[in-house]
PDB file of C-alpha atoms and ligand atoms in Angstrom:
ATOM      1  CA  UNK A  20     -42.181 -23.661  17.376  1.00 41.00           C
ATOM      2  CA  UNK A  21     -39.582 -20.836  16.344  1.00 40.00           C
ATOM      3  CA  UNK A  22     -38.674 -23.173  13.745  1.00 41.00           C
ATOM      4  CA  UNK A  23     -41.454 -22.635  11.731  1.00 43.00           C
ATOM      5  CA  UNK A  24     -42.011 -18.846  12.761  1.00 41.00           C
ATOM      6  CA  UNK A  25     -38.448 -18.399  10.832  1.00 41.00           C
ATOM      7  CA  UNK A  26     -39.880 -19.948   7.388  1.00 41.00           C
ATOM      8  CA  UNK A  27     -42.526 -17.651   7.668  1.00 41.00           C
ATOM      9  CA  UNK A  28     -41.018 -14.880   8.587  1.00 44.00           C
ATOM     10  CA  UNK A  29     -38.050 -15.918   5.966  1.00 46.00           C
ATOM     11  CA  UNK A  30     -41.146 -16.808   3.392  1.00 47.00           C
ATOM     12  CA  UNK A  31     -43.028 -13.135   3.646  1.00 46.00           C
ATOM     13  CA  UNK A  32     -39.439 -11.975   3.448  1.00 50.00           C
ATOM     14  CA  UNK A  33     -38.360 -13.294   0.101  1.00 49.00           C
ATOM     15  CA  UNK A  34     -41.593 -12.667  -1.481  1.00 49.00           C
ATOM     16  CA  UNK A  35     -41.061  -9.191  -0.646  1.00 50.00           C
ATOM     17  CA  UNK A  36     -37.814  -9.005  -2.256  1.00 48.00           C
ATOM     18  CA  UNK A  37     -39.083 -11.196  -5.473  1.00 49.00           C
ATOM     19  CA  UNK A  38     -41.642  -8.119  -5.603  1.00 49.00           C
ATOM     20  CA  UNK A  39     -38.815  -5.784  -5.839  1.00 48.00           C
ATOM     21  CA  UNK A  40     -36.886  -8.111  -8.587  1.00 46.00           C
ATOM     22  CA  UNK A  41     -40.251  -7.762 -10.884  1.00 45.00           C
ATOM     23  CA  UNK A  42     -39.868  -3.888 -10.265  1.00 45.00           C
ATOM     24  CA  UNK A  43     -36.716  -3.849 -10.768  1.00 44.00           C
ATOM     25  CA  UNK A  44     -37.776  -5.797 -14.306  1.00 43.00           C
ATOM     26  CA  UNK A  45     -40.601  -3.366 -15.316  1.00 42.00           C
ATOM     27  CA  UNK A  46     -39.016   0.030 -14.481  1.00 41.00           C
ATOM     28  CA  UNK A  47     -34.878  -0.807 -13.812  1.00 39.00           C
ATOM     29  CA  UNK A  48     -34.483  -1.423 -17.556  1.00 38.00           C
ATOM     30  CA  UNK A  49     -32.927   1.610 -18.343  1.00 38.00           C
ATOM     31  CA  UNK A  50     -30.689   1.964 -15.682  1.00 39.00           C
ATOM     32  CA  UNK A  51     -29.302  -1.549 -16.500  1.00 38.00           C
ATOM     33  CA  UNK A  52     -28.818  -0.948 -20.058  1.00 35.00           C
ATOM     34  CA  UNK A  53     -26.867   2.486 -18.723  1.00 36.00           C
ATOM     35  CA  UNK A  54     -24.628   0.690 -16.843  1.00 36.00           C
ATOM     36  CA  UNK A  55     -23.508  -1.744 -19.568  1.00 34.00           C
ATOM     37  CA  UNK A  56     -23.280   0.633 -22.139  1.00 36.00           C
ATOM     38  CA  UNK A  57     -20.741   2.287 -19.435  1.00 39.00           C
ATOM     39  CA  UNK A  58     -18.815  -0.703 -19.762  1.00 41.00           C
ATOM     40  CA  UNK A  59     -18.017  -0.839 -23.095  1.00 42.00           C
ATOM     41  CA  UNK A  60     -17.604   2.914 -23.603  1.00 44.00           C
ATOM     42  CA  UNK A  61     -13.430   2.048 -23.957  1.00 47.00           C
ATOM     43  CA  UNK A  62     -12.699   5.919 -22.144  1.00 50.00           C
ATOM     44  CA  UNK A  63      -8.716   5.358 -23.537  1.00 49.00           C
ATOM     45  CA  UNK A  64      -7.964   8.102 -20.775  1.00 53.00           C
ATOM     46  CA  UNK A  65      -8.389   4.914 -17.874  1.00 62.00           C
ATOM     47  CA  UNK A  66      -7.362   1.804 -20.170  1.00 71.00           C
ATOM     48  CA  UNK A  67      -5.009   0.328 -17.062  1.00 91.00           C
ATOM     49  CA  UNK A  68      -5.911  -2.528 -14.967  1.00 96.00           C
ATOM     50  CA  UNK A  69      -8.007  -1.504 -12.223  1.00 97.00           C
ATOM     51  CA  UNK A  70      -6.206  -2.020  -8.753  1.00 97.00           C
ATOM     52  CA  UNK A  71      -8.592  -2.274  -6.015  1.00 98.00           C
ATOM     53  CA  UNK A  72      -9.167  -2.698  -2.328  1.00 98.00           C
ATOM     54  CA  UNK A  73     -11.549  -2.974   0.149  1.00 98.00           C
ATOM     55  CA  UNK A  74     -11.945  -0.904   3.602  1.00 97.00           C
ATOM     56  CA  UNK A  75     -14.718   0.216   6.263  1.00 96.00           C
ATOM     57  CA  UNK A  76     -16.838  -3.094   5.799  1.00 97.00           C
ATOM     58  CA  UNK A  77     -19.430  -4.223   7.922  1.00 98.00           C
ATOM     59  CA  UNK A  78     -22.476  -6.085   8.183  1.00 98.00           C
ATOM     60  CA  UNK A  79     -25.229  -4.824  10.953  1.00 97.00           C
ATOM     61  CA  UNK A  80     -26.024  -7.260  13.366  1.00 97.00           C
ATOM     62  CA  UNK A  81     -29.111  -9.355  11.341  1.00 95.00           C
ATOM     63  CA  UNK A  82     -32.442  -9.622  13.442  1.00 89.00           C
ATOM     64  CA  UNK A  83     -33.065 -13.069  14.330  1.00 84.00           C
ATOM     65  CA  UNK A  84     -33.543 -15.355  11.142  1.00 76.00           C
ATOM     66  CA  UNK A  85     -33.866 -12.068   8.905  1.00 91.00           C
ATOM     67  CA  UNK A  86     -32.326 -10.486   6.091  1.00 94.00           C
ATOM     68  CA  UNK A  87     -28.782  -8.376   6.656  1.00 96.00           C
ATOM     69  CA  UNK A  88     -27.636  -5.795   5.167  1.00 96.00           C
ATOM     70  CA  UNK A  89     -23.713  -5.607   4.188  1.00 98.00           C
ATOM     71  CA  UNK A  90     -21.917  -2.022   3.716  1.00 98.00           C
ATOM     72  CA  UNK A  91     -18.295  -1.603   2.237  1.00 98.00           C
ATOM     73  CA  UNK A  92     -15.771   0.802   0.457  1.00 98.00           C
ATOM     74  CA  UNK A  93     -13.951  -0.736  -2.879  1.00 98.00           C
ATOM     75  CA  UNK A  94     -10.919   1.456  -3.883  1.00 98.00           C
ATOM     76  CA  UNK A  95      -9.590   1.882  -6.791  1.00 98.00           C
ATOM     77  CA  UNK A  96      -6.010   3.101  -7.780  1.00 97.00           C
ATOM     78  CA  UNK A  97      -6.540   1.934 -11.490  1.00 97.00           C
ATOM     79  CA  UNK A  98      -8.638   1.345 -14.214  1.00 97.00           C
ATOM     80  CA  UNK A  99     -12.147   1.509 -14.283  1.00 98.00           C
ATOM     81  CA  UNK A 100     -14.200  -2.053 -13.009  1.00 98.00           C
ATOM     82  CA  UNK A 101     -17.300  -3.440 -12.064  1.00 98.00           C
ATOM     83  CA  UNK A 102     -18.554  -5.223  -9.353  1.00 98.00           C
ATOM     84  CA  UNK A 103     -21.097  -8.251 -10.907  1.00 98.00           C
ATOM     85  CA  UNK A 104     -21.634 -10.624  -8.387  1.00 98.00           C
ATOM     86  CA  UNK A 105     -21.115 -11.106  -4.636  1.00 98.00           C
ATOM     87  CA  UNK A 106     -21.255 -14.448  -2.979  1.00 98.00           C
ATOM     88  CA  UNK A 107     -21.016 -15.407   0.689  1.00 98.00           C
ATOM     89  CA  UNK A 108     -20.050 -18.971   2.245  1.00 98.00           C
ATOM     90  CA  UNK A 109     -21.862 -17.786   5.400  1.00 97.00           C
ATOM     91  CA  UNK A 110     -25.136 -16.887   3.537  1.00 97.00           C
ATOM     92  CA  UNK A 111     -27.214 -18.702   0.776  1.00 97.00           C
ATOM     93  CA  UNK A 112     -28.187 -14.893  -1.029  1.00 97.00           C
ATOM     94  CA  UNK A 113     -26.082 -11.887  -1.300  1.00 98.00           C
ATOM     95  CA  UNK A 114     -27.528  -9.510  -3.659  1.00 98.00           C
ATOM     96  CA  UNK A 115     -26.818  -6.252  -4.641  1.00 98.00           C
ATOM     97  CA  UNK A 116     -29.314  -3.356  -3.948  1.00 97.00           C
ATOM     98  CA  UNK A 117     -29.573   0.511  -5.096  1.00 95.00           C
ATOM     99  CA  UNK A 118     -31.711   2.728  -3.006  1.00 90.00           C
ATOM    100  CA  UNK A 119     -33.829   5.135  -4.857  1.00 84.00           C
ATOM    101  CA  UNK A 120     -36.383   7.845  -3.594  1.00 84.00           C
ATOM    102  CA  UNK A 121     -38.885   5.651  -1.901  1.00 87.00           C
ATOM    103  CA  UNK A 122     -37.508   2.396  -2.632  1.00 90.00           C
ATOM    104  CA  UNK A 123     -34.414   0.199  -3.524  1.00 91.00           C
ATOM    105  CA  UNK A 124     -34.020  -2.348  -6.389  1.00 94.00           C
ATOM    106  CA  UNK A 125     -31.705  -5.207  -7.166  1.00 96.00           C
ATOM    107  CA  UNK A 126     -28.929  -4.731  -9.976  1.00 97.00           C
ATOM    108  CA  UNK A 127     -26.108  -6.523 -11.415  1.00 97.00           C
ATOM    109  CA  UNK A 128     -23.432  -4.556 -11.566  1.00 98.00           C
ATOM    110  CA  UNK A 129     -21.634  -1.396  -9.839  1.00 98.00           C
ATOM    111  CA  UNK A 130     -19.247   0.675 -11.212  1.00 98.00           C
ATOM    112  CA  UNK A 131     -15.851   0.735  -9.548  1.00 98.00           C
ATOM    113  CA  UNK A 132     -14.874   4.553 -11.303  1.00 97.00           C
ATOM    114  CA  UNK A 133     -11.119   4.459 -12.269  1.00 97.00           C
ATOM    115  CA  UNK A 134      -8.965   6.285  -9.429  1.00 97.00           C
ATOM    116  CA  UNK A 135     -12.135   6.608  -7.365  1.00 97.00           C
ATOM    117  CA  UNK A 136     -14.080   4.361  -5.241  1.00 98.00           C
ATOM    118  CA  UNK A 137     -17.545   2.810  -5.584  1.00 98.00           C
ATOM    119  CA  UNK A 138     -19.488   3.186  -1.993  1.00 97.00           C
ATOM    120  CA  UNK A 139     -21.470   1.047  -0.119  1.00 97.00           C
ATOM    121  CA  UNK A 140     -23.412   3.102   2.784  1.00 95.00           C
ATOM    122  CA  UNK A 141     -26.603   3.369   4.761  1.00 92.00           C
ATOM    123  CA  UNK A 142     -28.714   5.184   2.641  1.00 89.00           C
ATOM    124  CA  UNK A 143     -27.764   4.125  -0.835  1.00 93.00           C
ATOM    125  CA  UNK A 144     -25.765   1.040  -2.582  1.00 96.00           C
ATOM    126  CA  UNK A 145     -26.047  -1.635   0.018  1.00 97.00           C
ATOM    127  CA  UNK A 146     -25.936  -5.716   0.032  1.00 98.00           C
ATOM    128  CA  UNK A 147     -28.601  -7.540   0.939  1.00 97.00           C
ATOM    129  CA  UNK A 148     -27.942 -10.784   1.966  1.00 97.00           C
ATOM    130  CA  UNK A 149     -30.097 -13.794   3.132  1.00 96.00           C
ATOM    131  CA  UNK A 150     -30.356 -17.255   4.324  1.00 96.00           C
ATOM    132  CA  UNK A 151     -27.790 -17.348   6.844  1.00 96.00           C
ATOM    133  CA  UNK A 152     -26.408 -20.885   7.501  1.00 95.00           C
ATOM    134  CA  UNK A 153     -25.946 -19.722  11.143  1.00 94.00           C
ATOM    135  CA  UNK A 154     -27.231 -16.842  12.862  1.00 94.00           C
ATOM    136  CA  UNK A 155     -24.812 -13.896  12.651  1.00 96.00           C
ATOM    137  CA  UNK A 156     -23.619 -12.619  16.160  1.00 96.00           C
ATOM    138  CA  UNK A 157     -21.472  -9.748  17.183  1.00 96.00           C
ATOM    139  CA  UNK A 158     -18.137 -10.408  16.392  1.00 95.00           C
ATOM    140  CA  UNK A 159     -18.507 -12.474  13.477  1.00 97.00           C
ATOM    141  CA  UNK A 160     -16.100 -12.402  10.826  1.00 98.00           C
ATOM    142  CA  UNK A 161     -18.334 -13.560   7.606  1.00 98.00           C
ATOM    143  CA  UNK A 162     -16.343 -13.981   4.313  1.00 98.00           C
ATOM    144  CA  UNK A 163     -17.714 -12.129   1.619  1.00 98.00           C
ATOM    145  CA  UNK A 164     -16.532 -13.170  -2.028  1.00 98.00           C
ATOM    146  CA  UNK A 165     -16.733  -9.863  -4.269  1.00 98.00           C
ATOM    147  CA  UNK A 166     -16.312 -10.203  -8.005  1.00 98.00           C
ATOM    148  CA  UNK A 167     -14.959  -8.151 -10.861  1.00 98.00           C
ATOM    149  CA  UNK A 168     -14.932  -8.008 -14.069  1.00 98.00           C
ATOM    150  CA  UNK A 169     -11.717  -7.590 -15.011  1.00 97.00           C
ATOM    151  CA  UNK A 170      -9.898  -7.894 -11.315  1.00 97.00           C
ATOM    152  CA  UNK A 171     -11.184 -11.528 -10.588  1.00 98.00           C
ATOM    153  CA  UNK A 172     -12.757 -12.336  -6.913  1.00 98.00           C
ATOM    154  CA  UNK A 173     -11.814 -10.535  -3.851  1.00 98.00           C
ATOM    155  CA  UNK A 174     -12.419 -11.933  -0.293  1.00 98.00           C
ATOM    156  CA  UNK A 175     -13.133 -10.161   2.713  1.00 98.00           C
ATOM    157  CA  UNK A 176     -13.887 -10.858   6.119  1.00 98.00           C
ATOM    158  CA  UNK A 177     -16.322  -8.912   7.044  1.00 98.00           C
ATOM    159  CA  UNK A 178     -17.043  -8.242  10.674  1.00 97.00           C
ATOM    160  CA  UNK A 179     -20.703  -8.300  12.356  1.00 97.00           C
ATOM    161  CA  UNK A 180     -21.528  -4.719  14.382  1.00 97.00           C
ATOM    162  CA  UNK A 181     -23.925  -3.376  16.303  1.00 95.00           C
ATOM    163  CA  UNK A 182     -27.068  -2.266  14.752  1.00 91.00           C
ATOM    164  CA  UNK A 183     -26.219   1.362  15.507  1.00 91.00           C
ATOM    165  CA  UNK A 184     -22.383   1.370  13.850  1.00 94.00           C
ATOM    166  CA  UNK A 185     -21.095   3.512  11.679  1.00 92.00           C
ATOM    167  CA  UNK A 186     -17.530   3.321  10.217  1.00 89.00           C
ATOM    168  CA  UNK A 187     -14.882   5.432  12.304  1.00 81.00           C
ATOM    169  CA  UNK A 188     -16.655   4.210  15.185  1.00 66.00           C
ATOM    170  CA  UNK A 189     -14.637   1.464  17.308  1.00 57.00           C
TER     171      UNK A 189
HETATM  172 CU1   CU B   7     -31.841  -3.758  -0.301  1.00 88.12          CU
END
């Protein structure tokens, strides 16, 4: 039944990505630790409150049962921020994902760079999210709950688009 093809397929899936989460542990150390010690480096040049918003988001259109990907601009016309945690109503996992060289790895925060923009793109800094509660279709508007640090939690609807999209495109 395709019932059961979708736990395994979801199954080999997840153990996949748990295998990236133990990289992640071994060699992502020092990129973690980086990113904190950004944090607290108090630059008195960008002390303001950050003021953010979100444009070009959009989430490929899923295969089937599989993991999605979820791509989005956060601007910033403040302070510096950071992104720590994304949650989804429409999905059971949203994590967040740096590509490297040959590989990507989960981490738990993104700096939002004051008066700048933190990017998520094909290519690099992505979302990954999984366990749909429904199957994603075109057209879909799923919310995505982004939070800051400092700025509290955004929501956006993001819409679903064709495997192929690229921002600018209609
Ligand atoms: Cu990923």
């Amino acid at each position: 039944m395709t019932t059961l093809t979708t736990t395994g397929t979801r199954r080999f899936r997840r153990s996949a990505l748990l295998g990236a989460v133990v990289a992640t542990a071994l060699g992502g150390g020092a990129i973690l630790a980086a990113c904190g010690t950004g944090g607290q480096g108090g630059t008195s040049a960008d002390a303001g409150p950050a003021k953010l918003s979100v444009a070009d988001s959009y989430i490929p259109l899923p295969p089937a049962g599989g993991m999605g990907a979820g791509y989005l601009t956060v601007r910033n016309d403040g302070g510096p921020d950071q992104l720590v945690k994304v949650t989804s109503p429409a999905a059971g996992s949203v994590t967040m994902h740096r590509s490297t060289a040959s590989t990507m790895e989960q981490v738990n925060s993104l700096d939002v760079p004051a008066h700048g923009a933190l990017q998520l793109a094909r290519g690099g800094t992505h979302l990954m999210i999984m366990d749909w509660q429904k199957a994603p279709a075109l057209g879909d508007e799923l919310e995505l709950d982004l939070t800051f640090a400092k700025s509290g939690t955004l929501s956006v609807k993001v819409p679903v688009k064709e495997l192929t999209y690229r921002p600018g495109q209609s």
